[in-house]
Structures are given as C-alpha cells and as structure tokens.
Amino acid sequence: MAADTAPPAHAPVATVTGLLSGIAGTGTDKIRGGYTRPVYSTAELDLRSWFIEQAEKRGLAVDTDRNGAIWAWWDVPGGDRSNSLVTGSHLDSVPGGGPFDGPLGVASALVAVDILKTRMTTPTRPLAVVVFPEEEGSRFGVACLGSRLMTGAIDPDKARNLQDPDGSTFADVARANGLDPRFLGRDHKLLGQIGAFVELHVEQGRGLIDLDQPIAIASSILGHGRWRLSIDGQGNHAGTTLMADRRDPMVSAARTVVAIRDIARKQDHARATVGRLQPVPGGTNVIASRVDFWLDVRHPDDAVTAALVQGIHGQARIIAAEEGCSVELREESLSPTVHFDPGLQKELQLALPRAPVLDTGAGHDAGVLAPYLPTAMVFVRNPSGVSHSPEEHVMDEDAETGARTLADALHRLMA
Ligand code: GLV
Ligand code: MN
Ligand code: MN
C-alpha cells in the first residue's frame, strides 16, 4: 500500500466536548431545566447504548456485569485481566442536573483511551472504562447502588426490595433490563481483578476556582447519609377544619426543616439538606394525612453525623407532638468518611505535579470502592461552582486538559 493511503496506526483522538455534544439532547428536562436521566429510564438507556457504541468503535470488549455496570476492556495480549486499571464514572443524573456530573468522567475516560492508543499499541496493564448504574440514587434512593452491590456494601435483598416513586421494585426493573435479580450482589471475581480505580469528575464546589487551577487530586469524601422522615397527622378538608382542630403534618414538616437548618448551622463543617418532600395525598384543598421527606446529612466526623441525626430526630419528635402528629425516621443509606489511598494519591501527584489536593462533600462510586481497593479521583474545575443544577459548567479547554491529565495518570500507573 502506498504510504499516503496507509491507515493511521491508531484511531483519531476524540475530544471530550465532541463526545458530550453527542449526548447533549438526551434526557433534557423541559420543566426543571438541565437533565433528568434516572437509572434505566429511556434517557439513561440511550446513554448506555451511546457508551457501548463508543467503546466498540474503539475496539474495546464490552460486557455488562450482574449488577448492571458496563465494562469496556482494553485487554493485554492473552486477555489476563488481573491487576486491571479501571476508570469511568456514571451516566445517571439527579432530577434537573447538569451535563457534566458523571458523563464528564465517562467521556474523559474514552478520550484517555484514545490518547493512550497513540502512545502504545497494547496496554501494559489491562484497562477498563466502567459505567456504574444509579450513582445518584435518584430513582431507588440509595446512592452508588451499582458499586455498593458489586462490593457487597449493600445486602442484595435490601437492594431487590428498593422501590422507585412509582412503586416498581429494583428487582423488577433490573429484570426488565436484562439482569437476573437472583445474581445481584458482591462480585468477588470482578473485584479481585481491579488493581486500581481512578474516577475523573467535575468539581462540585469552588475549590479550583479559588485556587485558579484547572485540575485537582482528591484527598477525601465527607461522610454522608440519607434518612427518610415520615410525619403522620390527620388528613382533612381545607375549608371545614378550623385551625385549632388540625393535626397537620405539613406544618410539622415545615417547622422540622427549619430546625434541621438551625441544628446544622451550630455544628462546624456540617451540612444538612431537605431537598425532597412529599405530602400524601397532595391536594391544594386537602390537609395532608402524611408527609414524607428526605434528609441528607454530611460531616467529616462520622460520630458527629450520627449525633446530628439523633438531635434532628429528637427535635422532630418534639415538633410533631406539638402539632398533634407523630414522626418516624429511617436510615436509607450511610457512607462513612473516605480517605483515598495514599500510595495511589502519591502516584497521581507525581503524574500531575501542579494539581492541588482537595477534599469534597460529594459522594462518588470511588468512595464506595475505596475500602476494597486503591481508588483515587481527579476533579476538573467548574467555573460556576454549582452542581446538581443546570448551572453546573466546565470550560472546553479544562475538559480536554482533564482527559489528558487522566491519560497521563493512567499511563504512569501502567508503568
Ligand atoms: C452525589 O452526587 C451526592 O453527593 O449525593
Ligand atoms: Mn457524580
Ligand atoms: Mn451527583
């Protein structure tokens, strides 16, 4: 073949912004703004298909594991997958989320593979790009459900019985999407094959803006958890029930939300949020019979998190009694504070000497995997400092720098 018609030794290197523009129309939310891509919704399934197509285009071997995570492998000759390097993130979103939380890590991982393919024809260590399902917990309530199942951090029975807002169980939804719910749970073989996991993610706060840097290495994740509070009162008619005769759980809930804010404000470094509240039955002219709402509490010291939740429960009980109501609190998930692997962090610092080291208040699959294998994270600057909102942003040049940085870090870890 003539030299000028010879195929390139490797496929062209994609750009992160190019890849993300290919999914910019998927899961847009016309009511909330931004993106709503809950796990196994049409939007998230479309993103999964997009990922598989992108992975196959790169010659990666794709399979879906028994917990619904998708793995795209760049194998070493002979196909041994022990001591693999894994990178990736998630494609599901919170309701009305931004375009980068999750997809940035997946697109950057694909570009990092492209870059590495310009440097070597076969990897010196097996490399996989992974997409974890239900990282946000926005459909079934438990964040990082895929990585929790894979590691055994959640009882598969508990996972099977989780329900989405329409009352479908995770078992049913998993079955409808080609999984066998009997086989959900700890995957010893897969876990044993992973030597290290590096997740790239949009920064969800202002750390990099304040430091005027594009990229950071993560040190730790704040401990966090989710609790459901149910306040029972008496459903009744909005017009015929005198104010003195009411047992209104909405009033109790409203007072409790303010009390939660006040309790968290008194504790250094604490964060407490009520972002979702559901009156039952939910009519304008109906005094609710019950209000369910969800509490998210975070603090670097897990004992303080527990004490905060206990204090909130105590205050909620007092308020409920004053309003003639009763309250029940149930833990839905808990993630202790995570410090990332110091050895891996040091390797990343050698590969990225200018990157500052930052902690984060946001949860990630890398945090769930951290007790089981060496994990690390790389953050990319978010000039809005805002996340879980359509305002979340990443500048084009930072996105490409992130992918190059990830490639450099993975290259170093292959050595
Ligand atoms: C996930 O992004 C979380 O921190 O809740
Ligand atoms: Mn995320
Ligand atoms: Mn998120």
Coordinates of C-alpha atoms and ligand atoms in Angstrom, one line a residue:
M1 CA 0.0 0.0 0.0
A2 CA 1.3 3.5 -0.9
A3 CA 2.5 5.5 2.1
D4 CA -0.1 8.2 1.6
T5 CA -3.0 5.7 1.7
A6 CA -1.8 3.7 4.7
P7 CA -4.3 3.7 7.6
P8 CA -3.3 5.6 10.7
A9 CA -1.6 3.4 13.4
H10 CA -4.4 4.4 15.7
A11 CA -7.9 5.9 15.5
P12 CA -8.2 9.7 15.8
V13 CA -8.3 11.1 19.3
A14 CA -11.8 12.3 20.1
T15 CA -12.5 15.4 22.2
V16 CA -14.4 15.4 25.4
T17 CA -16.6 18.3 24.2
G18 CA -17.2 16.5 21.0
L19 CA -18.3 13.3 22.8
L20 CA -20.5 15.3 25.2
S21 CA -22.2 17.2 22.4
G22 CA -23.3 13.8 21.0
I23 CA -25.4 13.3 24.1
A24 CA -26.5 16.9 24.7
G25 CA -30.0 16.2 23.5
T26 CA -30.5 13.1 25.7
G27 CA -32.7 13.4 28.8
T28 CA -33.2 17.2 28.6
D29 CA -35.8 18.2 31.2
K30 CA -38.1 20.9 29.8
I31 CA -39.8 21.5 33.1
R32 CA -36.9 21.6 35.6
G33 CA -34.2 22.6 33.1
G34 CA -31.0 20.6 32.8
Y35 CA -31.1 16.9 32.5
T36 CA -33.2 14.2 34.2
R37 CA -31.6 10.8 33.5
P38 CA -32.6 8.3 36.2
V39 CA -31.2 4.8 36.0
Y40 CA -32.9 2.6 33.5
S41 CA -35.1 5.5 32.1
T42 CA -35.2 5.9 28.4
A43 CA -32.6 8.6 28.6
E44 CA -30.2 6.6 30.7
L45 CA -30.7 3.6 28.5
D46 CA -29.9 5.7 25.4
L47 CA -26.7 6.9 27.2
R48 CA -25.8 3.3 27.9
S49 CA -26.2 2.5 24.2
W50 CA -24.1 5.5 23.2
F51 CA -21.4 4.4 25.6
I52 CA -21.4 0.8 24.2
E53 CA -21.2 2.2 20.6
Q54 CA -18.3 4.5 21.5
A55 CA -16.5 1.6 23.3
E56 CA -17.0 -0.8 20.4
K57 CA -15.8 1.8 18.0
R58 CA -12.5 1.9 19.9
G59 CA -12.3 -1.9 19.7
L60 CA -12.9 -2.4 23.5
A61 CA -14.6 -5.6 24.6
V62 CA -17.9 -4.6 26.3
D63 CA -19.8 -6.6 28.9
T64 CA -22.5 -5.8 31.5
D65 CA -21.9 -7.3 34.9
R66 CA -24.5 -9.0 37.0
N67 CA -25.2 -5.7 38.9
G68 CA -25.7 -3.6 35.7
A69 CA -22.4 -1.9 35.4
I70 CA -21.0 -1.7 31.9
W71 CA -17.3 -2.6 31.4
A72 CA -15.3 -1.8 28.3
W73 CA -11.9 -3.5 28.3
W74 CA -8.7 -2.8 26.5
D75 CA -7.1 -6.1 27.1
V76 CA -3.4 -7.1 27.3
P77 CA -2.3 -9.8 24.9
G78 CA -3.5 -13.1 26.3
G79 CA -6.5 -11.4 27.9
D80 CA -5.4 -11.7 31.5
R81 CA -7.5 -9.2 33.5
S82 CA -5.7 -9.4 36.9
N83 CA -4.4 -6.1 38.4
S84 CA -6.5 -4.1 36.0
L85 CA -6.6 -0.3 35.9
V86 CA -10.2 1.0 35.8
T87 CA -11.5 4.4 35.1
G88 CA -15.0 5.8 34.4
S89 CA -18.0 7.2 36.3
H90 CA -21.8 7.2 35.8
L91 CA -24.4 8.4 33.3
D92 CA -27.5 8.7 35.5
S93 CA -28.4 12.2 36.9
V94 CA -30.3 13.9 39.7
P95 CA -33.6 15.5 38.6
G96 CA -32.7 18.6 36.6
G97 CA -29.0 18.0 36.9
G98 CA -26.1 19.5 34.9
P99 CA -24.5 17.9 31.9
F100 CA -21.1 17.0 33.5
D101 CA -21.8 15.2 36.8
G102 CA -21.0 11.6 35.6
P103 CA -20.8 12.0 31.8
L104 CA -17.6 14.1 32.1
G105 CA -15.8 11.1 33.7
V106 CA -17.1 8.7 31.1
A107 CA -16.3 10.9 28.1
S108 CA -12.8 11.7 29.6
A109 CA -12.1 8.0 30.1
L110 CA -12.9 7.3 26.4
V111 CA -10.6 10.1 25.3
A112 CA -7.9 9.0 27.7
V113 CA -8.1 5.6 25.9
D114 CA -7.7 7.3 22.6
I115 CA -4.7 9.2 23.8
L116 CA -3.1 6.1 25.3
K117 CA -3.6 4.3 22.0
T118 CA -1.4 7.0 20.3
R119 CA 1.3 6.0 22.8
M120 CA 1.1 2.2 22.8
T121 CA -0.4 -0.5 20.6
T122 CA -1.3 -2.7 23.5
P123 CA -1.6 -1.7 27.2
T124 CA 1.0 -2.9 29.6
R125 CA -1.8 -3.4 32.1
P126 CA -5.5 -4.3 31.3
L127 CA -7.5 -1.1 31.3
A128 CA -11.3 -0.9 31.6
V129 CA -13.8 2.0 31.3
V130 CA -16.7 1.4 33.6
V131 CA -20.2 3.0 33.8
F132 CA -21.8 2.4 37.2
P133 CA -25.6 2.4 37.4
E134 CA -27.7 4.5 39.9
E135 CA -24.8 6.6 41.3
E136 CA -27.2 9.4 42.3
G137 CA -29.8 7.2 43.9
S138 CA -32.3 9.5 42.3
R139 CA -34.6 6.6 41.4
F140 CA -34.2 4.0 44.1
G141 CA -33.0 6.2 46.9
V142 CA -29.6 4.6 47.6
A143 CA -26.7 6.4 46.0
C144 CA -23.9 4.4 44.3
L145 CA -26.2 1.3 44.2
G146 CA -24.1 -0.4 41.5
S147 CA -20.8 -0.1 43.3
R148 CA -22.4 -1.0 46.6
L149 CA -23.9 -4.2 45.1
M150 CA -20.6 -5.1 43.4
T151 CA -18.6 -4.7 46.7
G152 CA -21.3 -6.3 48.9
A153 CA -21.7 -2.9 50.8
I154 CA -25.5 -3.3 50.5
D155 CA -27.5 -6.5 51.2
P156 CA -28.8 -7.7 47.8
D157 CA -32.2 -8.4 49.4
K158 CA -32.4 -4.8 50.6
A159 CA -31.5 -3.7 47.0
R160 CA -34.0 -6.0 45.4
N161 CA -36.8 -4.6 47.5
L162 CA -36.0 -0.9 47.0
Q163 CA -38.9 0.9 45.3
D164 CA -38.9 3.8 42.8
P165 CA -41.5 6.6 43.2
D166 CA -43.9 4.6 41.0
G167 CA -43.7 1.5 43.3
S168 CA -41.6 -0.6 41.0
T169 CA -39.0 -2.7 42.8
F170 CA -35.4 -2.6 41.8
A171 CA -35.6 -6.4 41.2
D172 CA -38.4 -5.9 38.7
V173 CA -36.7 -3.0 36.9
A174 CA -33.4 -4.9 36.9
R175 CA -35.2 -8.0 35.4
A176 CA -36.8 -5.8 32.7
N177 CA -33.4 -4.6 31.8
G178 CA -31.8 -8.0 31.3
L179 CA -30.4 -8.7 34.7
D180 CA -31.2 -11.7 36.8
P181 CA -32.1 -10.2 40.3
R182 CA -31.1 -13.5 41.9
F183 CA -27.5 -12.8 41.0
L184 CA -27.3 -9.2 42.3
G185 CA -24.6 -8.7 44.9
R186 CA -20.9 -9.0 45.6
D187 CA -18.9 -9.9 42.6
H188 CA -15.7 -11.5 44.0
K189 CA -14.2 -12.3 40.7
L190 CA -14.6 -8.8 39.2
L191 CA -13.5 -7.1 42.4
G192 CA -10.4 -9.3 42.6
Q193 CA -9.4 -8.2 39.1
I194 CA -9.2 -4.5 39.8
G195 CA -5.8 -3.2 40.8
A196 CA -6.8 0.5 41.0
F197 CA -9.8 2.7 40.2
V198 CA -9.3 6.4 39.1
E199 CA -12.5 8.4 38.7
L200 CA -12.4 11.8 36.9
H201 CA -15.3 14.1 38.0
V202 CA -16.4 17.7 37.6
E203 CA -15.7 19.6 40.8
Q204 CA -18.9 20.3 42.6
G205 CA -17.7 23.3 44.6
R206 CA -15.4 26.3 44.4
G207 CA -12.1 24.8 45.4
L208 CA -10.4 25.1 42.0
I209 CA -11.9 28.5 41.2
D210 CA -10.4 29.8 44.4
L211 CA -7.0 28.3 43.6
D212 CA -7.2 29.3 39.9
Q213 CA -6.3 25.8 38.8
P214 CA -8.0 23.5 36.2
I215 CA -7.4 20.1 37.9
A216 CA -7.2 18.8 41.4
I217 CA -6.5 15.4 43.0
A218 CA -9.0 14.3 45.7
S219 CA -7.9 13.6 49.3
S220 CA -11.2 12.6 50.9
I221 CA -15.0 12.5 50.8
L222 CA -17.2 13.7 53.7
G223 CA -19.2 11.0 55.4
H224 CA -22.8 11.3 54.4
G225 CA -26.1 9.6 54.6
R226 CA -29.8 9.7 53.8
W227 CA -32.7 9.4 56.1
R228 CA -36.5 9.3 55.5
L229 CA -38.8 11.1 57.9
S230 CA -42.5 10.3 57.8
I231 CA -44.8 12.6 59.8
D232 CA -48.3 11.3 60.3
G233 CA -51.2 13.6 61.1
Q234 CA -54.9 13.7 60.1
G235 CA -56.0 14.2 56.5
N236 CA -59.0 16.6 56.3
H237 CA -60.8 19.3 54.5
A238 CA -59.0 22.7 54.0
G239 CA -62.3 24.6 54.3
T240 CA -64.2 22.9 57.1
T241 CA -61.4 22.2 59.5
L242 CA -60.8 25.0 62.0
M243 CA -57.2 25.9 62.6
A244 CA -57.4 24.8 66.2
D245 CA -58.7 21.4 65.2
R246 CA -55.9 20.4 62.8
R247 CA -53.2 17.8 63.1
D248 CA -51.3 19.0 60.0
P249 CA -48.1 17.1 59.2
M250 CA -47.1 19.7 56.6
V251 CA -46.8 22.3 59.4
S252 CA -44.8 19.8 61.4
A253 CA -42.6 19.1 58.4
A254 CA -42.0 22.8 57.7
R255 CA -41.0 23.5 61.3
T256 CA -38.7 20.5 61.2
V257 CA -37.0 21.7 58.0
V258 CA -36.2 25.0 59.7
A259 CA -35.0 23.2 62.9
I260 CA -32.7 21.0 60.7
R261 CA -31.1 24.1 59.2
D262 CA -30.6 25.6 62.7
I263 CA -29.1 22.4 64.1
A264 CA -26.6 22.1 61.2
R265 CA -25.6 25.8 61.4
K266 CA -24.5 25.3 65.0
Q267 CA -22.0 22.5 64.0
D268 CA -18.8 23.4 62.3
H269 CA -18.4 21.7 58.8
A270 CA -21.9 20.2 59.0
R271 CA -24.3 20.1 56.0
A272 CA -27.9 19.1 56.3
T273 CA -30.4 19.3 53.5
V274 CA -34.1 18.5 52.8
G275 CA -34.4 18.5 49.1
R276 CA -37.4 16.4 48.6
L277 CA -40.8 16.5 50.4
Q278 CA -43.9 14.6 49.5
P279 CA -47.3 15.3 51.0
V280 CA -49.9 12.4 50.9
P281 CA -52.3 12.6 49.2
G282 CA -51.0 16.0 47.9
G283 CA -54.0 18.2 47.1
T284 CA -54.3 22.0 47.2
N285 CA -57.5 21.9 49.3
V286 CA -56.5 18.9 51.3
I287 CA -54.8 18.8 54.7
A288 CA -52.2 16.1 54.2
S289 CA -52.5 12.9 56.3
R290 CA -48.8 12.2 56.0
V291 CA -45.7 14.0 54.8
D292 CA -42.5 12.1 53.8
F293 CA -39.3 14.0 53.4
W294 CA -35.7 13.0 52.9
L295 CA -32.8 14.3 55.0
D296 CA -29.2 14.4 53.7
V297 CA -26.6 15.0 56.4
R298 CA -22.8 15.2 55.9
H299 CA -19.8 15.8 58.2
P300 CA -16.1 14.8 58.2
D301 CA -16.5 13.0 61.6
D302 CA -19.0 10.1 61.3
A303 CA -19.7 10.3 65.1
V304 CA -20.8 13.9 64.6
T305 CA -23.0 12.9 61.7
A306 CA -24.7 10.3 63.9
A307 CA -25.2 12.8 66.7
L308 CA -26.6 15.4 64.3
V309 CA -29.2 12.9 63.0
Q310 CA -30.1 11.9 66.6
G311 CA -30.5 15.6 67.5
I312 CA -32.7 16.2 64.4
H313 CA -34.8 13.2 65.3
G314 CA -35.3 14.4 68.9
Q315 CA -36.3 17.9 67.7
A316 CA -38.7 16.4 65.0
R317 CA -40.4 14.4 67.7
I318 CA -40.9 17.5 69.9
I319 CA -42.3 19.5 67.0
A320 CA -44.6 16.6 65.8
A321 CA -46.0 16.2 69.4
E322 CA -46.8 20.0 69.5
E323 CA -48.7 19.7 66.2
G324 CA -50.6 16.6 67.3
C325 CA -48.6 14.4 64.9
S326 CA -46.1 11.5 65.1
V327 CA -42.8 11.1 63.3
E328 CA -40.7 8.1 62.2
L329 CA -37.1 8.3 61.0
R330 CA -35.5 5.5 58.9
E331 CA -31.9 5.4 57.6
E332 CA -31.8 4.7 53.8
S333 CA -28.0 4.8 53.3
L334 CA -24.8 5.7 55.1
S335 CA -21.3 6.3 53.7
P336 CA -18.5 6.9 56.2
T337 CA -15.9 9.5 55.5
V338 CA -13.4 8.1 53.0
H339 CA -9.7 9.0 52.7
F340 CA -8.3 7.9 49.3
D341 CA -5.4 5.5 49.0
P342 CA -2.2 7.5 49.9
G343 CA 0.0 5.4 47.6
L344 CA -2.2 6.0 44.6
Q345 CA -2.6 9.7 45.5
K346 CA 1.2 10.0 45.6
E347 CA 1.4 8.4 42.1
L348 CA -1.2 10.9 40.8
Q349 CA 0.8 13.7 42.4
L350 CA 3.9 12.6 40.5
A351 CA 2.0 12.4 37.3
L352 CA 0.3 15.8 37.9
P353 CA 2.8 17.8 39.9
R354 CA 0.9 21.1 39.7
A355 CA -2.5 19.8 40.8
P356 CA -3.6 20.8 44.3
V357 CA -5.1 18.2 46.6
L358 CA -8.8 18.9 47.6
D359 CA -11.4 17.1 49.7
T360 CA -15.1 17.0 48.6
G361 CA -18.5 17.0 50.1
A362 CA -20.0 15.0 47.2
G363 CA -20.3 11.2 47.2
H364 CA -18.9 9.0 44.4
D365 CA -18.5 5.4 43.4
A366 CA -14.8 5.8 44.0
G367 CA -15.7 6.4 47.7
V368 CA -17.7 3.2 47.9
L369 CA -14.9 1.2 46.3
A370 CA -12.2 2.8 48.5
P371 CA -12.4 0.3 51.4
Y372 CA -11.9 -2.6 48.9
L373 CA -9.2 -1.5 46.5
P374 CA -6.9 1.5 45.9
T375 CA -9.0 4.3 44.5
A376 CA -8.3 7.9 43.5
M377 CA -10.2 10.9 42.0
V378 CA -9.3 13.8 39.7
F379 CA -11.5 16.9 39.7
V380 CA -12.0 19.3 36.8
R381 CA -12.7 23.0 37.5
N382 CA -16.4 24.0 37.5
P383 CA -16.4 27.8 36.9
S384 CA -20.0 28.2 38.3
G385 CA -19.1 26.4 41.5
V386 CA -22.6 24.9 41.2
S387 CA -23.6 21.3 40.7
H388 CA -26.8 19.2 40.8
S389 CA -28.2 22.1 38.9
P390 CA -28.3 23.1 35.2
E391 CA -25.8 25.9 36.1
E392 CA -23.0 23.3 36.5
H393 CA -20.3 24.0 33.9
V394 CA -16.9 23.0 32.6
M395 CA -14.9 25.1 30.1
D396 CA -13.9 23.3 26.9
E397 CA -10.2 23.7 27.4
D398 CA -10.5 22.4 31.0
A399 CA -12.4 19.3 29.8
E400 CA -9.6 18.5 27.3
T401 CA -6.9 19.1 30.0
G402 CA -8.8 16.8 32.3
A403 CA -8.8 13.9 29.7
R404 CA -5.1 14.5 29.0
T405 CA -4.4 14.5 32.7
L406 CA -6.3 11.3 33.2
A407 CA -4.4 9.7 30.3
D408 CA -1.1 10.8 31.9
A409 CA -2.1 9.4 35.3
L410 CA -3.2 6.1 33.8
H411 CA 0.0 5.9 31.7
R412 CA 2.1 6.4 34.8
L413 CA 0.1 3.6 36.6
M414 CA 0.7 1.3 33.7
A415 CA 4.5 1.6 34.1
Ligands
GLV1 C1 -23.9 12.6 44.8 O1 -23.5 13.4 43.9 C2 -24.0 13.0 46.2 O2 -23.0 13.6 46.7 O3 -25.1 12.9 46.8
MN2 MN -21.3 12.2 40.1
MN3 MN -24.1 13.9 41.6

